[in-house]
Coordinates of N, CA and C in Angstrom, one line a residue:
X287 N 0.8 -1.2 0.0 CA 0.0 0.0 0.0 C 0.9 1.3 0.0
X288 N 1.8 1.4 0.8 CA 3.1 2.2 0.3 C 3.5 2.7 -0.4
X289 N 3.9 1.7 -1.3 CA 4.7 1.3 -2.0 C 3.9 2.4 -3.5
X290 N 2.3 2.0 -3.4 CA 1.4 2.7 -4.5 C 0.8 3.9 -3.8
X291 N 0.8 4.1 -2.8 CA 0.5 5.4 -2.5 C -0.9 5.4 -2.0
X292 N -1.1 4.0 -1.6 CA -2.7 4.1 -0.6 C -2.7 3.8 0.6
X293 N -3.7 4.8 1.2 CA -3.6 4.3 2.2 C -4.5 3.5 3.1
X294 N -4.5 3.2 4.1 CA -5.3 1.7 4.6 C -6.5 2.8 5.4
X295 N -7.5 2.1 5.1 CA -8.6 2.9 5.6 C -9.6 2.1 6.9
X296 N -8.7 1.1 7.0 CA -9.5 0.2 8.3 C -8.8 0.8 9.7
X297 N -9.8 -0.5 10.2 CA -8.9 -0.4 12.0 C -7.3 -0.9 12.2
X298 N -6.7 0.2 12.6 CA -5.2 -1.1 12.5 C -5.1 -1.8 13.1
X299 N -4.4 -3.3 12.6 CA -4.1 -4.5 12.7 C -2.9 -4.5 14.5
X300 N -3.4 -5.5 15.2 CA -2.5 -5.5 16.1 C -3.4 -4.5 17.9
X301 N -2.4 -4.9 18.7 CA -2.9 -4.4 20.0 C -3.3 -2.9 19.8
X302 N -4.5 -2.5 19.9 CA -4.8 -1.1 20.2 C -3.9 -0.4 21.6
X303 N -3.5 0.7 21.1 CA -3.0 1.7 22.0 C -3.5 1.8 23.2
X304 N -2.9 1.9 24.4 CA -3.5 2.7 25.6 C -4.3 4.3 25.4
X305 N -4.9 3.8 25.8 CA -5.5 5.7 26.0 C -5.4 6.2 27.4
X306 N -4.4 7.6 26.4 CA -3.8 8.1 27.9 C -4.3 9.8 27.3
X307 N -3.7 10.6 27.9 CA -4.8 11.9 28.1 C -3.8 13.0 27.1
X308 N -2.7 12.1 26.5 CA -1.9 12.9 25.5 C -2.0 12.4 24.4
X309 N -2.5 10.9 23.8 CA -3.0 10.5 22.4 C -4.4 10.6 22.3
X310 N -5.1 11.0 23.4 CA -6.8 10.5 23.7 C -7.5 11.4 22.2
X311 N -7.0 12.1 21.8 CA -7.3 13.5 20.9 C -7.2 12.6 19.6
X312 N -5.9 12.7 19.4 CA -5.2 11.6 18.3 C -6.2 10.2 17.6
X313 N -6.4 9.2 19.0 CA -7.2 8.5 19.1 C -8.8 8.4 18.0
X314 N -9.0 9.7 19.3 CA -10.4 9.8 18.9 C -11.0 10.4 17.0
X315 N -9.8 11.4 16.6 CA -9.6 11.8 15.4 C -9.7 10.8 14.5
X316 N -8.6 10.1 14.6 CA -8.8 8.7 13.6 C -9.9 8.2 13.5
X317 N -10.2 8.1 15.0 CA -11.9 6.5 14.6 C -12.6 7.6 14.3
X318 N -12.8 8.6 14.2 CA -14.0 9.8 13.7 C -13.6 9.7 12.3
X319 N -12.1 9.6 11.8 CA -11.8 9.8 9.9 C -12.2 8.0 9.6
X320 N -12.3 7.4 10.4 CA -12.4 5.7 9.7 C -13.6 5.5 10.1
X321 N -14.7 6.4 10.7 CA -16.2 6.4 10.3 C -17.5 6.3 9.3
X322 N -16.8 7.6 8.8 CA -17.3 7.8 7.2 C -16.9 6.7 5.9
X323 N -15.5 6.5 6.5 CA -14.7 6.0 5.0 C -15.6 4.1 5.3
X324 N -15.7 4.1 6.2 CA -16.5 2.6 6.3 C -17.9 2.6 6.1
X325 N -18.6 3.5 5.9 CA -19.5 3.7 5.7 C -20.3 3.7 4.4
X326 N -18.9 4.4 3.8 CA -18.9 4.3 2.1 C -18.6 3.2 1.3
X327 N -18.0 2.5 2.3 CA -17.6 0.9 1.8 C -18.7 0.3 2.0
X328 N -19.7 0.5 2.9 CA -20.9 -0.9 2.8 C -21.4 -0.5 1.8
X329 N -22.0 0.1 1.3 CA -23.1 -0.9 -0.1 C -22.0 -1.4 -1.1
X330 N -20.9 -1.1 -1.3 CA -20.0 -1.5 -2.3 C -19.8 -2.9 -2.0
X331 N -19.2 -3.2 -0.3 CA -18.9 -4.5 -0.2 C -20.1 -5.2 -0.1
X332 N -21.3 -4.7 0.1 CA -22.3 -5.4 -0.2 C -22.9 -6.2 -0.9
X333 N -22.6 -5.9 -2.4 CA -22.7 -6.4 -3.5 C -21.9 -7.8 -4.2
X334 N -21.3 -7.7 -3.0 CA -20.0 -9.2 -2.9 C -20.8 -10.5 -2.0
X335 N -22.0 -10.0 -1.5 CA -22.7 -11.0 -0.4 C -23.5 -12.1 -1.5
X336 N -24.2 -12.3 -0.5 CA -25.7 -13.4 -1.2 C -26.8 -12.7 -0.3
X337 N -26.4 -11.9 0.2 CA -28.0 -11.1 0.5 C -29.0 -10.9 -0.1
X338 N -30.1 -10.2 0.3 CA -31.4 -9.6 -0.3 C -31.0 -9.1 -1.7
X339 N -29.4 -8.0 -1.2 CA -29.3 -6.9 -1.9 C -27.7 -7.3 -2.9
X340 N -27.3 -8.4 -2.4 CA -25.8 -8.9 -2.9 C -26.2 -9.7 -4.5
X341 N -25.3 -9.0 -5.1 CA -24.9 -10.1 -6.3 C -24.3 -11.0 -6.6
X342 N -23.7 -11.1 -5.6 CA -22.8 -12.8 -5.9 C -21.5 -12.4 -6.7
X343 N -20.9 -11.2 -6.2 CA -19.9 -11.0 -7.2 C -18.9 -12.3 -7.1
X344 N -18.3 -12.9 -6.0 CA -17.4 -13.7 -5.4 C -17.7 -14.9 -5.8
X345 N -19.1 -15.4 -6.5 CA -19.0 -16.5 -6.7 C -18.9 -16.6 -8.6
X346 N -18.9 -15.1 -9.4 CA -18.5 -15.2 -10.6 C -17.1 -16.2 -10.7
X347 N -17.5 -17.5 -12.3 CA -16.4 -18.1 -12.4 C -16.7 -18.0 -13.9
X348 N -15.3 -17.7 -14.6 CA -15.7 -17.8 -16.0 C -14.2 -18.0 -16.3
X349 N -14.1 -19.1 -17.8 CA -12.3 -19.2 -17.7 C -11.7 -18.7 -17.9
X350 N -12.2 -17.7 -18.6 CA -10.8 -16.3 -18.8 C -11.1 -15.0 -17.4
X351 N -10.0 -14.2 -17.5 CA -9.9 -13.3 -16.7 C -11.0 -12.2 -17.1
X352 N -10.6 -12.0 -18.4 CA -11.3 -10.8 -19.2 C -12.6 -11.0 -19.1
X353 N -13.5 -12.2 -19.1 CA -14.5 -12.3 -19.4 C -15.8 -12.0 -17.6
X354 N -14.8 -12.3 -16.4 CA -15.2 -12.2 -15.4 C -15.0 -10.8 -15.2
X355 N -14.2 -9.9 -15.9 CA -14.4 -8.2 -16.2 C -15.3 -8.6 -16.2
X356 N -15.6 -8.6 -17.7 CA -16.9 -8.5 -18.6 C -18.1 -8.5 -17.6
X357 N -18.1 -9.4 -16.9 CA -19.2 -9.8 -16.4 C -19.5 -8.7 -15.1
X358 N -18.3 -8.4 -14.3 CA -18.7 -7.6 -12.7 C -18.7 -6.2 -13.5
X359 N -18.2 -5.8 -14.6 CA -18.1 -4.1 -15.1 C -20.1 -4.2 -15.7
X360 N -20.1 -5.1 -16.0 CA -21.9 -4.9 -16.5 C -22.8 -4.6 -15.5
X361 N -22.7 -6.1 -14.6 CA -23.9 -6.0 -13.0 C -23.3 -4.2 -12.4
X362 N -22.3 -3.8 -12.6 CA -22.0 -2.3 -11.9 C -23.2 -1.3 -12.6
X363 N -22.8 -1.5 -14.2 CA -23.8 -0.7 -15.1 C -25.2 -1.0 -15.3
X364 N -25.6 -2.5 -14.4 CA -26.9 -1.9 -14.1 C -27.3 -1.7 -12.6
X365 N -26.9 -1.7 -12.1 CA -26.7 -0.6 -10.5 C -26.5 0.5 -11.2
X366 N -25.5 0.9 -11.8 CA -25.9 3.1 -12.1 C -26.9 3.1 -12.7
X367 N -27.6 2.2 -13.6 CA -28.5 2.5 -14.5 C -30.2 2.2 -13.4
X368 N -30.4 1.6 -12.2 CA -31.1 1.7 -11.5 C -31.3 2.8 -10.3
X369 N -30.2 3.4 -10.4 CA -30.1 4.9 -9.4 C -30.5 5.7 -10.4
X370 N -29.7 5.4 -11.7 CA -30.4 6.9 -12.9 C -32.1 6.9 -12.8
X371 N -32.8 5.6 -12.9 CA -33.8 5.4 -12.7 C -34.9 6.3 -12.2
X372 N -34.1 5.8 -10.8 CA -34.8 6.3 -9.1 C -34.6 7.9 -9.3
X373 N -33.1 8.6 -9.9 CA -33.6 9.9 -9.6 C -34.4 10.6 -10.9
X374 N -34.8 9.9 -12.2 CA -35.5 10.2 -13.1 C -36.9 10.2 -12.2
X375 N -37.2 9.2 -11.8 CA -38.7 9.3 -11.1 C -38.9 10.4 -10.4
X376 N -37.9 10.3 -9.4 CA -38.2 11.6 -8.5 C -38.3 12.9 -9.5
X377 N -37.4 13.2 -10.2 CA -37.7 14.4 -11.0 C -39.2 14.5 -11.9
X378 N -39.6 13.5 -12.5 CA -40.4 13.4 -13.1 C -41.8 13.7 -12.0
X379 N -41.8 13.0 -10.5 CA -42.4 13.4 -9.5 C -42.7 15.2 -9.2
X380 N -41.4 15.5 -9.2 CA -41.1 16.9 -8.5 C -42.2 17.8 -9.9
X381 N -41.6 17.7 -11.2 CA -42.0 18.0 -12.0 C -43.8 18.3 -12.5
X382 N -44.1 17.4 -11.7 CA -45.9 17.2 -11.8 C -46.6 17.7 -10.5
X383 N -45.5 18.1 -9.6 CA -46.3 18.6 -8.6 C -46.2 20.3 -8.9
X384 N -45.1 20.3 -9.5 CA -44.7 22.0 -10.0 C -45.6 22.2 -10.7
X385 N -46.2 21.3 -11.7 CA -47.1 21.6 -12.8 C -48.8 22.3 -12.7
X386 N -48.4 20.5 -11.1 CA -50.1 21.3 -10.3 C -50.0 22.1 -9.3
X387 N -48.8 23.1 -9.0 CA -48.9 24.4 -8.0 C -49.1 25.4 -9.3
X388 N -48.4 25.4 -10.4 CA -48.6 26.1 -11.0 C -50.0 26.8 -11.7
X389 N -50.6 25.4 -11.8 CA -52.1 25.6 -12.3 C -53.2 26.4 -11.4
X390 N -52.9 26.1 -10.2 CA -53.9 26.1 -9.1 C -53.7 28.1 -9.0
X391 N -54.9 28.6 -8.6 CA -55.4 29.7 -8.7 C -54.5 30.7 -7.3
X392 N -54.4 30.0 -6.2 CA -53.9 30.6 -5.1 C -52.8 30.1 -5.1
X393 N -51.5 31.4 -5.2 CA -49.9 30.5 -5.0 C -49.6 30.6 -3.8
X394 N -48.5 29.6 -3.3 CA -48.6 30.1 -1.4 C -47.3 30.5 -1.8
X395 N -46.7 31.2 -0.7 CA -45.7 31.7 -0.6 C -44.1 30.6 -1.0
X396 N -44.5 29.5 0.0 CA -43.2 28.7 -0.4 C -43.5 27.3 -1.3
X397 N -43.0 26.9 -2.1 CA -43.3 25.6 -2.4 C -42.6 24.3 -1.2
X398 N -43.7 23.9 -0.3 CA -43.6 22.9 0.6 C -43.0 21.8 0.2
X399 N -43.1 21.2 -1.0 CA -42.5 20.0 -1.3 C -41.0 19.8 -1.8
X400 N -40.2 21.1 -1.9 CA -39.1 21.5 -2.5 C -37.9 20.9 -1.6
X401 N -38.6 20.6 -0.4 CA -37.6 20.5 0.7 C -37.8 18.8 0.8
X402 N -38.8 18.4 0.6 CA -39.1 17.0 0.7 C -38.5 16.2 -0.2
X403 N -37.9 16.5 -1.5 CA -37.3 15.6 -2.3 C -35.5 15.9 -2.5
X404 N -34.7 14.9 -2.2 CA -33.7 15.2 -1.6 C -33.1 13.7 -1.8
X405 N -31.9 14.0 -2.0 CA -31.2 13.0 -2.5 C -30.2 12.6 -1.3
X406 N -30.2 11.0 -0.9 CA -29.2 10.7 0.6 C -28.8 9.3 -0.1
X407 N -27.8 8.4 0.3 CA -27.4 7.8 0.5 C -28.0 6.5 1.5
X408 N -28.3 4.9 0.8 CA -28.6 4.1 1.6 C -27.5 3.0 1.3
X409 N -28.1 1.9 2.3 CA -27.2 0.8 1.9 C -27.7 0.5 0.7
X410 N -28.6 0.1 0.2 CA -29.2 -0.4 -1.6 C -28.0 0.5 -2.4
X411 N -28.0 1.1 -2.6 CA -27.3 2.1 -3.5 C -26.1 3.3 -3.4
X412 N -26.0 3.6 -4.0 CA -25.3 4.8 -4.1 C -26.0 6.6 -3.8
X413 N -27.1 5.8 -5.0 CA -27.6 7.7 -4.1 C -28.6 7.2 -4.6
X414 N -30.1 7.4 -3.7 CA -31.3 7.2 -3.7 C -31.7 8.3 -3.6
X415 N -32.9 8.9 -4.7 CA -33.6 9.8 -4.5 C -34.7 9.3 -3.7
X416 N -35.6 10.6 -2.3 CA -36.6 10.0 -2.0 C -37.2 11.5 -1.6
X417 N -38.4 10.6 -1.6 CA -39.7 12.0 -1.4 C -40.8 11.7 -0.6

């Protein structure tokens, strides 16, 4: 990892440190930066399971190398092609409700629903739109 210039984004390997009242800062900083970065890793390594939500990437066997590409670079492109989906819906959503504030005779001051559709992160995916 070094060697290429990455770095390890887990817990490190080996006895945890004492916590004393001059690393306690130090300590706490790290597991707060190796919070997030694990976080980002579950739906990715998810996709390696036999779950609900897993593909079975680990159990692809095909004889060539190139062709087990072939095969995990596709299941990827339809995972992006299922979030393009989800946030087409929502827009197309957002879009119909703008159509019927628009129409309607009394405008209120804010549009209420503007705040309700909003794009977050789950384990299924990468970025789920929801409303």
């Amino acid at each position: 990892l070094a060697r290429n210039h990455i770095r390890f984004a887990g817990k490190p390997l080996g006895r945890p440190p004492k916590i004393t009242p001059e690393n306690k800062d130090e300590l706490m900083r790290m597991k707060a930066q190796r919070r997030p970065e694990y976080r980002e890793r579950i739906p990715i390594e998810g996709k390696f399971g036999q779950g609900k939500y897993g593909y079975r990437l680990n159990n692809i066997r095909a004889k060539r190398a190139d062709t087990s590409v072939a095969w995990i670079n596709s299941i990827f492109l339809v995972m992006n092609l299922l979030i393009l989906v989800r946030v087409f819906i929502c827009l197309r959503n957002l879009a119909a409700k703008i159509a019927s504030w628009v129409t309607k005779k009394s405008m209120p001051r804010e549009i209420p629903f503007a705040r309700a559709c909003q794009f977050s992160s789950n384990r299924n995916s990468y970025l789920a739109a929801h409303i």
